[in-house]
Amino acid sequence: TLKNNKNALLFFKKSLEIRTLVFGVESSKAAFCYRYLGMISNRSDKLEEALSFVKKAMLIFKSVLGDDHPNVAWCYCSLKYVYRYHGNGKLALEHSFKAQEILDKKFDKKHSKIAFLYFDFSTSYFKLGKYDLSLKYLKKSIRLLKDIFPEGHRILGFGYNDMGATYYYDGEYDLSLQYFKKAVSVYQLLFKDGYDEVSRTYNNIANVYTAKK
């Protein structure tokens, strides 16, 4: 809510004041506060403030830790979220790739952070209406996630659900049904039938059947 966002901003600013006094303006600890302030500002629909705070965090991290530190990558990811939230899919994707350049150097190709980054590429391409590229990165993400998590893990359910949605918008209704049903199978292992994930996926399946000719 707006009130919660205001309170979060207030206390992050209090934290920043203390960290600046104790560790200095150009410290990593201050940079974390700037990044968090950016994300809360974004949730409050304050685009310019959000960008300003995150870019300030990135400049500090680059100065203190170097251009290819993971914390710089997380700033690129934060900028990606801001741009995507405000409807700029192209800039969101651009910053995702900048994050990938850093994370590829720092983590094994089968690391969960790489898998989630692929997942994010998929979301960006989906919002741009490029469903073929969205599916490409979703498949790459799910392949990695299946090596990391057990088959019944919730994150795989989300992945199958996204596959179903992307195939639906691409007009591939049979494949859409296949993946929505796989998502339901995962959710039913974890939750009761009345749980929201199950309910929403049933709605998705109903929409596919409605669209099929």
PDB file of C-alpha atoms in Angstrom:
ATOM      1  CA  THR A   1       0.000   0.000   0.000  1.00  0.00           C
ATOM      2  CA  LEU A   2       0.979   3.649  -0.347  1.00  0.00           C
ATOM      3  CA  LYS A   3       1.295   3.982   3.438  1.00  0.00           C
ATOM      4  CA  ASN A   4       3.611   0.961   3.661  1.00  0.00           C
ATOM      5  CA  ASN A   5       5.766   2.342   0.832  1.00  0.00           C
ATOM      6  CA  LYS A   6       6.066   5.685   2.641  1.00  0.00           C
ATOM      7  CA  ASN A   7       7.083   3.927   5.857  1.00  0.00           C
ATOM      8  CA  ALA A   8       9.613   1.789   3.989  1.00  0.00           C
ATOM      9  CA  LEU A   9      11.134   4.887   2.376  1.00  0.00           C
ATOM     10  CA  LEU A  10      11.287   6.621   5.761  1.00  0.00           C
ATOM     11  CA  PHE A  11      13.187   3.803   7.455  1.00  0.00           C
ATOM     12  CA  PHE A  12      15.529   3.124   4.518  1.00  0.00           C
ATOM     13  CA  LYS A  13      16.438   6.824   4.631  1.00  0.00           C
ATOM     14  CA  LYS A  14      17.068   6.560   8.386  1.00  0.00           C
ATOM     15  CA  SER A  15      19.279   3.541   7.712  1.00  0.00           C
ATOM     16  CA  LEU A  16      21.120   5.454   4.978  1.00  0.00           C
ATOM     17  CA  GLU A  17      21.809   8.360   7.351  1.00  0.00           C
ATOM     18  CA  ILE A  18      23.421   6.044   9.890  1.00  0.00           C
ATOM     19  CA  ARG A  19      25.410   4.058   7.326  1.00  0.00           C
ATOM     20  CA  THR A  20      26.665   7.266   5.742  1.00  0.00           C
ATOM     21  CA  LEU A  21      27.861   8.551   9.102  1.00  0.00           C
ATOM     22  CA  VAL A  22      29.510   5.270  10.106  1.00  0.00           C
ATOM     23  CA  PHE A  23      30.857   3.928   6.815  1.00  0.00           C
ATOM     24  CA  GLY A  24      30.923   6.963   4.521  1.00  0.00           C
ATOM     25  CA  VAL A  25      28.868   8.222   1.603  1.00  0.00           C
ATOM     26  CA  GLU A  26      30.715   6.060  -0.931  1.00  0.00           C
ATOM     27  CA  SER A  27      30.441   2.769   0.979  1.00  0.00           C
ATOM     28  CA  SER A  28      28.854  -0.477  -0.167  1.00  0.00           C
ATOM     29  CA  LYS A  29      26.532  -0.380   2.839  1.00  0.00           C
ATOM     30  CA  ALA A  30      25.219   3.004   1.752  1.00  0.00           C
ATOM     31  CA  ALA A  31      24.866   1.703  -1.807  1.00  0.00           C
ATOM     32  CA  PHE A  32      22.553  -1.086  -0.642  1.00  0.00           C
ATOM     33  CA  CYS A  33      20.270   1.524   0.905  1.00  0.00           C
ATOM     34  CA  TYR A  34      20.221   3.539  -2.312  1.00  0.00           C
ATOM     35  CA  ARG A  35      19.222   0.452  -4.301  1.00  0.00           C
ATOM     36  CA  TYR A  36      16.436  -0.403  -1.857  1.00  0.00           C
ATOM     37  CA  LEU A  37      15.242   3.217  -1.938  1.00  0.00           C
ATOM     38  CA  GLY A  38      15.117   2.933  -5.713  1.00  0.00           C
ATOM     39  CA  MET A  39      12.941  -0.163  -5.657  1.00  0.00           C
ATOM     40  CA  ILE A  40      10.525   1.317  -3.105  1.00  0.00           C
ATOM     41  CA  SER A  41      10.334   4.544  -5.122  1.00  0.00           C
ATOM     42  CA  ASN A  42       9.488   2.448  -8.157  1.00  0.00           C
ATOM     43  CA  ARG A  43       6.630   0.786  -6.271  1.00  0.00           C
ATOM     44  CA  SER A  44       5.390   4.300  -5.493  1.00  0.00           C
ATOM     45  CA  ASP A  45       5.393   5.151  -9.241  1.00  0.00           C
ATOM     46  CA  LYS A  46       8.235   7.642  -8.839  1.00  0.00           C
ATOM     47  CA  LEU A  47      10.221   6.776 -11.962  1.00  0.00           C
ATOM     48  CA  GLU A  48      12.883   9.489 -11.838  1.00  0.00           C
ATOM     49  CA  GLU A  49      13.570   8.967  -8.132  1.00  0.00           C
ATOM     50  CA  ALA A  50      13.798   5.209  -8.641  1.00  0.00           C
ATOM     51  CA  LEU A  51      16.289   5.568 -11.482  1.00  0.00           C
ATOM     52  CA  SER A  52      18.315   8.153  -9.569  1.00  0.00           C
ATOM     53  CA  PHE A  53      18.651   5.993  -6.442  1.00  0.00           C
ATOM     54  CA  VAL A  54      19.569   2.802  -8.313  1.00  0.00           C
ATOM     55  CA  LYS A  55      22.086   4.570 -10.546  1.00  0.00           C
ATOM     56  CA  LYS A  56      23.647   6.149  -7.437  1.00  0.00           C
ATOM     57  CA  ALA A  57      23.977   2.669  -5.924  1.00  0.00           C
ATOM     58  CA  MET A  58      25.576   1.363  -9.109  1.00  0.00           C
ATOM     59  CA  LEU A  59      28.134   4.170  -9.242  1.00  0.00           C
ATOM     60  CA  ILE A  60      29.187   3.441  -5.668  1.00  0.00           C
ATOM     61  CA  PHE A  61      29.420  -0.316  -6.228  1.00  0.00           C
ATOM     62  CA  LYS A  62      31.508   0.224  -9.372  1.00  0.00           C
ATOM     63  CA  SER A  63      33.811   2.619  -7.513  1.00  0.00           C
ATOM     64  CA  VAL A  64      34.257   0.366  -4.478  1.00  0.00           C
ATOM     65  CA  LEU A  65      33.975  -3.165  -5.911  1.00  0.00           C
ATOM     66  CA  GLY A  66      34.695  -2.855  -9.631  1.00  0.00           C
ATOM     67  CA  ASP A  67      32.574  -2.886 -12.776  1.00  0.00           C
ATOM     68  CA  ASP A  68      32.099  -6.662 -12.870  1.00  0.00           C
ATOM     69  CA  HIS A  69      31.021  -7.302  -9.265  1.00  0.00           C
ATOM     70  CA  PRO A  70      27.680  -9.146  -8.783  1.00  0.00           C
ATOM     71  CA  ASN A  71      26.289  -6.169  -6.852  1.00  0.00           C
ATOM     72  CA  VAL A  72      26.648  -4.141 -10.046  1.00  0.00           C
ATOM     73  CA  ALA A  73      24.704  -6.864 -11.858  1.00  0.00           C
ATOM     74  CA  TRP A  74      21.908  -6.637  -9.265  1.00  0.00           C
ATOM     75  CA  CYS A  75      21.734  -2.898  -9.942  1.00  0.00           C
ATOM     76  CA  TYR A  76      21.277  -3.627 -13.634  1.00  0.00           C
ATOM     77  CA  CYS A  77      18.523  -6.046 -12.624  1.00  0.00           C
ATOM     78  CA  SER A  78      16.898  -3.368 -10.477  1.00  0.00           C
ATOM     79  CA  LEU A  79      16.994  -0.922 -13.395  1.00  0.00           C
ATOM     80  CA  LYS A  80      15.449  -3.635 -15.543  1.00  0.00           C
ATOM     81  CA  TYR A  81      12.527  -3.953 -13.105  1.00  0.00           C
ATOM     82  CA  VAL A  82      12.033  -0.189 -13.073  1.00  0.00           C
ATOM     83  CA  TYR A  83      11.989   0.090 -16.865  1.00  0.00           C
ATOM     84  CA  ARG A  84       9.717  -2.924 -17.224  1.00  0.00           C
ATOM     85  CA  TYR A  85       7.323  -1.626 -14.567  1.00  0.00           C
ATOM     86  CA  HIS A  86       6.987   1.595 -16.538  1.00  0.00           C
ATOM     87  CA  GLY A  87       6.438  -0.198 -19.839  1.00  0.00           C
ATOM     88  CA  ASN A  88       9.872   0.157 -21.450  1.00  0.00           C
ATOM     89  CA  GLY A  89      10.537  -3.463 -22.418  1.00  0.00           C
ATOM     90  CA  LYS A  90      13.482  -2.677 -24.682  1.00  0.00           C
ATOM     91  CA  LEU A  91      15.469  -0.902 -21.976  1.00  0.00           C
ATOM     92  CA  ALA A  92      14.514  -3.627 -19.502  1.00  0.00           C
ATOM     93  CA  LEU A  93      15.957  -6.250 -21.840  1.00  0.00           C
ATOM     94  CA  GLU A  94      19.091  -4.191 -22.444  1.00  0.00           C
ATOM     95  CA  HIS A  95      19.811  -4.068 -18.719  1.00  0.00           C
ATOM     96  CA  SER A  96      19.092  -7.789 -18.346  1.00  0.00           C
ATOM     97  CA  PHE A  97      21.844  -8.533 -20.852  1.00  0.00           C
ATOM     98  CA  LYS A  98      24.243  -6.227 -19.008  1.00  0.00           C
ATOM     99  CA  ALA A  99      23.537  -8.177 -15.828  1.00  0.00           C
ATOM    100  CA  GLN A 100      24.112 -11.455 -17.659  1.00  0.00           C
ATOM    101  CA  GLU A 101      27.523 -10.316 -18.917  1.00  0.00           C
ATOM    102  CA  ILE A 102      28.661  -9.952 -15.318  1.00  0.00           C
ATOM    103  CA  LEU A 103      26.940 -12.994 -13.814  1.00  0.00           C
ATOM    104  CA  ASP A 104      28.225 -15.322 -16.550  1.00  0.00           C
ATOM    105  CA  LYS A 105      31.747 -14.488 -15.381  1.00  0.00           C
ATOM    106  CA  LYS A 106      30.968 -15.001 -11.702  1.00  0.00           C
ATOM    107  CA  PHE A 107      28.722 -18.067 -11.563  1.00  0.00           C
ATOM    108  CA  ASP A 108      28.655 -21.540 -13.018  1.00  0.00           C
ATOM    109  CA  LYS A 109      26.407 -21.849 -16.089  1.00  0.00           C
ATOM    110  CA  LYS A 110      24.145 -24.175 -14.083  1.00  0.00           C
ATOM    111  CA  HIS A 111      23.765 -21.805 -11.137  1.00  0.00           C
ATOM    112  CA  SER A 112      20.221 -20.901 -10.078  1.00  0.00           C
ATOM    113  CA  LYS A 113      20.978 -17.189 -10.576  1.00  0.00           C
ATOM    114  CA  ILE A 114      21.607 -17.841 -14.278  1.00  0.00           C
ATOM    115  CA  ALA A 115      18.404 -19.874 -14.509  1.00  0.00           C
ATOM    116  CA  PHE A 116      16.371 -17.056 -12.956  1.00  0.00           C
ATOM    117  CA  LEU A 117      18.013 -14.552 -15.280  1.00  0.00           C
ATOM    118  CA  TYR A 118      16.883 -16.638 -18.278  1.00  0.00           C
ATOM    119  CA  PHE A 119      13.427 -16.677 -16.712  1.00  0.00           C
ATOM    120  CA  ASP A 120      13.558 -12.918 -16.630  1.00  0.00           C
ATOM    121  CA  PHE A 121      14.660 -12.667 -20.262  1.00  0.00           C
ATOM    122  CA  SER A 122      11.598 -14.701 -21.098  1.00  0.00           C
ATOM    123  CA  THR A 123       9.330 -12.270 -19.269  1.00  0.00           C
ATOM    124  CA  SER A 124      10.857  -9.287 -21.083  1.00  0.00           C
ATOM    125  CA  TYR A 125      10.441 -10.901 -24.489  1.00  0.00           C
ATOM    126  CA  PHE A 126       6.879 -11.931 -23.593  1.00  0.00           C
ATOM    127  CA  LYS A 127       5.967  -8.327 -22.786  1.00  0.00           C
ATOM    128  CA  LEU A 128       7.438  -7.291 -26.146  1.00  0.00           C
ATOM    129  CA  GLY A 129       5.233  -9.858 -27.895  1.00  0.00           C
ATOM    130  CA  LYS A 130       8.257 -11.907 -29.050  1.00  0.00           C
ATOM    131  CA  TYR A 131       6.862 -15.257 -27.999  1.00  0.00           C
ATOM    132  CA  ASP A 132       9.417 -17.381 -29.852  1.00  0.00           C
ATOM    133  CA  LEU A 133      12.275 -15.761 -27.924  1.00  0.00           C
ATOM    134  CA  SER A 134      10.275 -15.883 -24.719  1.00  0.00           C
ATOM    135  CA  LEU A 135       9.859 -19.649 -25.150  1.00  0.00           C
ATOM    136  CA  LYS A 136      13.545 -20.066 -25.985  1.00  0.00           C
ATOM    137  CA  TYR A 137      14.647 -18.554 -22.674  1.00  0.00           C
ATOM    138  CA  LEU A 138      11.889 -20.231 -20.686  1.00  0.00           C
ATOM    139  CA  LYS A 139      13.060 -23.617 -21.934  1.00  0.00           C
ATOM    140  CA  LYS A 140      16.665 -22.785 -21.058  1.00  0.00           C
ATOM    141  CA  SER A 141      15.570 -21.674 -17.603  1.00  0.00           C
ATOM    142  CA  ILE A 142      13.459 -24.749 -16.926  1.00  0.00           C
ATOM    143  CA  ARG A 143      16.246 -27.101 -18.079  1.00  0.00           C
ATOM    144  CA  LEU A 144      18.582 -25.535 -15.530  1.00  0.00           C
ATOM    145  CA  LEU A 145      15.981 -25.390 -12.776  1.00  0.00           C
ATOM    146  CA  LYS A 146      15.181 -29.095 -13.205  1.00  0.00           C
ATOM    147  CA  ASP A 147      18.857 -29.852 -12.506  1.00  0.00           C
ATOM    148  CA  ILE A 148      18.747 -27.712  -9.359  1.00  0.00           C
ATOM    149  CA  PHE A 149      15.306 -28.363  -7.854  1.00  0.00           C
ATOM    150  CA  PRO A 150      13.185 -31.536  -7.494  1.00  0.00           C
ATOM    151  CA  GLU A 151      10.458 -32.075 -10.100  1.00  0.00           C
ATOM    152  CA  GLY A 152       7.677 -31.123  -7.696  1.00  0.00           C
ATOM    153  CA  HIS A 153       9.208 -27.777  -6.708  1.00  0.00           C
ATOM    154  CA  ARG A 154       6.963 -24.732  -6.823  1.00  0.00           C
ATOM    155  CA  ILE A 155       9.307 -22.779  -9.109  1.00  0.00           C
ATOM    156  CA  LEU A 156       8.915 -25.449 -11.790  1.00  0.00           C
ATOM    157  CA  GLY A 157       5.154 -25.081 -11.499  1.00  0.00           C
ATOM    158  CA  PHE A 158       5.578 -21.373 -12.214  1.00  0.00           C
ATOM    159  CA  GLY A 159       7.801 -22.214 -15.172  1.00  0.00           C
ATOM    160  CA  TYR A 160       5.277 -24.650 -16.651  1.00  0.00           C
ATOM    161  CA  ASN A 161       2.519 -22.094 -16.110  1.00  0.00           C
ATOM    162  CA  ASP A 162       4.510 -19.453 -17.990  1.00  0.00           C
ATOM    163  CA  MET A 163       5.148 -21.936 -20.793  1.00  0.00           C
ATOM    164  CA  GLY A 164       1.405 -22.534 -20.992  1.00  0.00           C
ATOM    165  CA  ALA A 165       0.686 -18.793 -21.109  1.00  0.00           C
ATOM    166  CA  THR A 166       3.291 -18.127 -23.787  1.00  0.00           C
ATOM    167  CA  TYR A 167       2.051 -20.957 -25.996  1.00  0.00           C
ATOM    168  CA  TYR A 168      -1.489 -19.647 -25.491  1.00  0.00           C
ATOM    169  CA  TYR A 169      -0.615 -16.179 -26.748  1.00  0.00           C
ATOM    170  CA  ASP A 170       1.355 -17.744 -29.596  1.00  0.00           C
ATOM    171  CA  GLY A 171      -1.781 -19.670 -30.651  1.00  0.00           C
ATOM    172  CA  GLU A 172      -0.314 -23.097 -29.809  1.00  0.00           C
ATOM    173  CA  TYR A 173      -3.292 -24.267 -27.776  1.00  0.00           C
ATOM    174  CA  ASP A 174      -2.454 -27.964 -27.460  1.00  0.00           C
ATOM    175  CA  LEU A 175       1.012 -27.179 -26.123  1.00  0.00           C
ATOM    176  CA  SER A 176      -0.524 -24.542 -23.871  1.00  0.00           C
ATOM    177  CA  LEU A 177      -2.858 -27.128 -22.338  1.00  0.00           C
ATOM    178  CA  GLN A 178       0.004 -29.554 -21.890  1.00  0.00           C
ATOM    179  CA  TYR A 179       2.039 -27.123 -19.815  1.00  0.00           C
ATOM    180  CA  PHE A 180      -0.868 -25.720 -17.834  1.00  0.00           C
ATOM    181  CA  LYS A 181      -1.752 -29.282 -16.830  1.00  0.00           C
ATOM    182  CA  LYS A 182       1.863 -29.919 -15.818  1.00  0.00           C
ATOM    183  CA  ALA A 183       1.679 -26.809 -13.652  1.00  0.00           C
ATOM    184  CA  VAL A 184      -1.502 -28.067 -11.997  1.00  0.00           C
ATOM    185  CA  SER A 185       0.171 -31.418 -11.274  1.00  0.00           C
ATOM    186  CA  VAL A 186       2.989 -29.618  -9.455  1.00  0.00           C
ATOM    187  CA  TYR A 187       0.657 -27.310  -7.524  1.00  0.00           C
ATOM    188  CA  GLN A 188      -1.574 -30.188  -6.425  1.00  0.00           C
ATOM    189  CA  LEU A 189       1.418 -31.911  -4.862  1.00  0.00           C
ATOM    190  CA  LEU A 190       2.052 -28.799  -2.800  1.00  0.00           C
ATOM    191  CA  PHE A 191      -1.348 -27.250  -2.127  1.00  0.00           C
ATOM    192  CA  LYS A 192      -4.983 -28.127  -1.696  1.00  0.00           C
ATOM    193  CA  ASP A 193      -7.196 -27.841  -4.769  1.00  0.00           C
ATOM    194  CA  GLY A 194      -8.664 -24.606  -3.471  1.00  0.00           C
ATOM    195  CA  TYR A 195      -5.302 -22.851  -3.338  1.00  0.00           C
ATOM    196  CA  ASP A 196      -5.006 -19.820  -5.592  1.00  0.00           C
ATOM    197  CA  GLU A 197      -2.277 -21.215  -7.891  1.00  0.00           C
ATOM    198  CA  VAL A 198      -4.503 -24.202  -8.703  1.00  0.00           C
ATOM    199  CA  SER A 199      -7.565 -22.011  -9.190  1.00  0.00           C
ATOM    200  CA  ARG A 200      -5.772 -19.569 -11.485  1.00  0.00           C
ATOM    201  CA  THR A 201      -4.348 -22.367 -13.608  1.00  0.00           C
ATOM    202  CA  TYR A 202      -7.801 -23.945 -13.960  1.00  0.00           C
ATOM    203  CA  ASN A 203      -8.955 -20.554 -15.257  1.00  0.00           C
ATOM    204  CA  ASN A 204      -6.059 -20.570 -17.732  1.00  0.00           C
ATOM    205  CA  ILE A 205      -7.024 -24.042 -18.938  1.00  0.00           C
ATOM    206  CA  ALA A 206     -10.634 -22.927 -19.346  1.00  0.00           C
ATOM    207  CA  ASN A 207      -9.484 -19.963 -21.435  1.00  0.00           C
ATOM    208  CA  VAL A 208      -7.499 -22.264 -23.711  1.00  0.00           C
ATOM    209  CA  TYR A 209     -10.483 -24.522 -24.314  1.00  0.00           C
ATOM    210  CA  THR A 210     -12.612 -21.426 -25.008  1.00  0.00           C
ATOM    211  CA  ALA A 211     -10.083 -20.201 -27.580  1.00  0.00           C
ATOM    212  CA  LYS A 212      -9.675 -23.552 -29.337  1.00  0.00           C
ATOM    213  CA  LYS A 213     -11.674 -24.023 -32.523  1.00  0.00           C
TER     214      LYS A 213
END
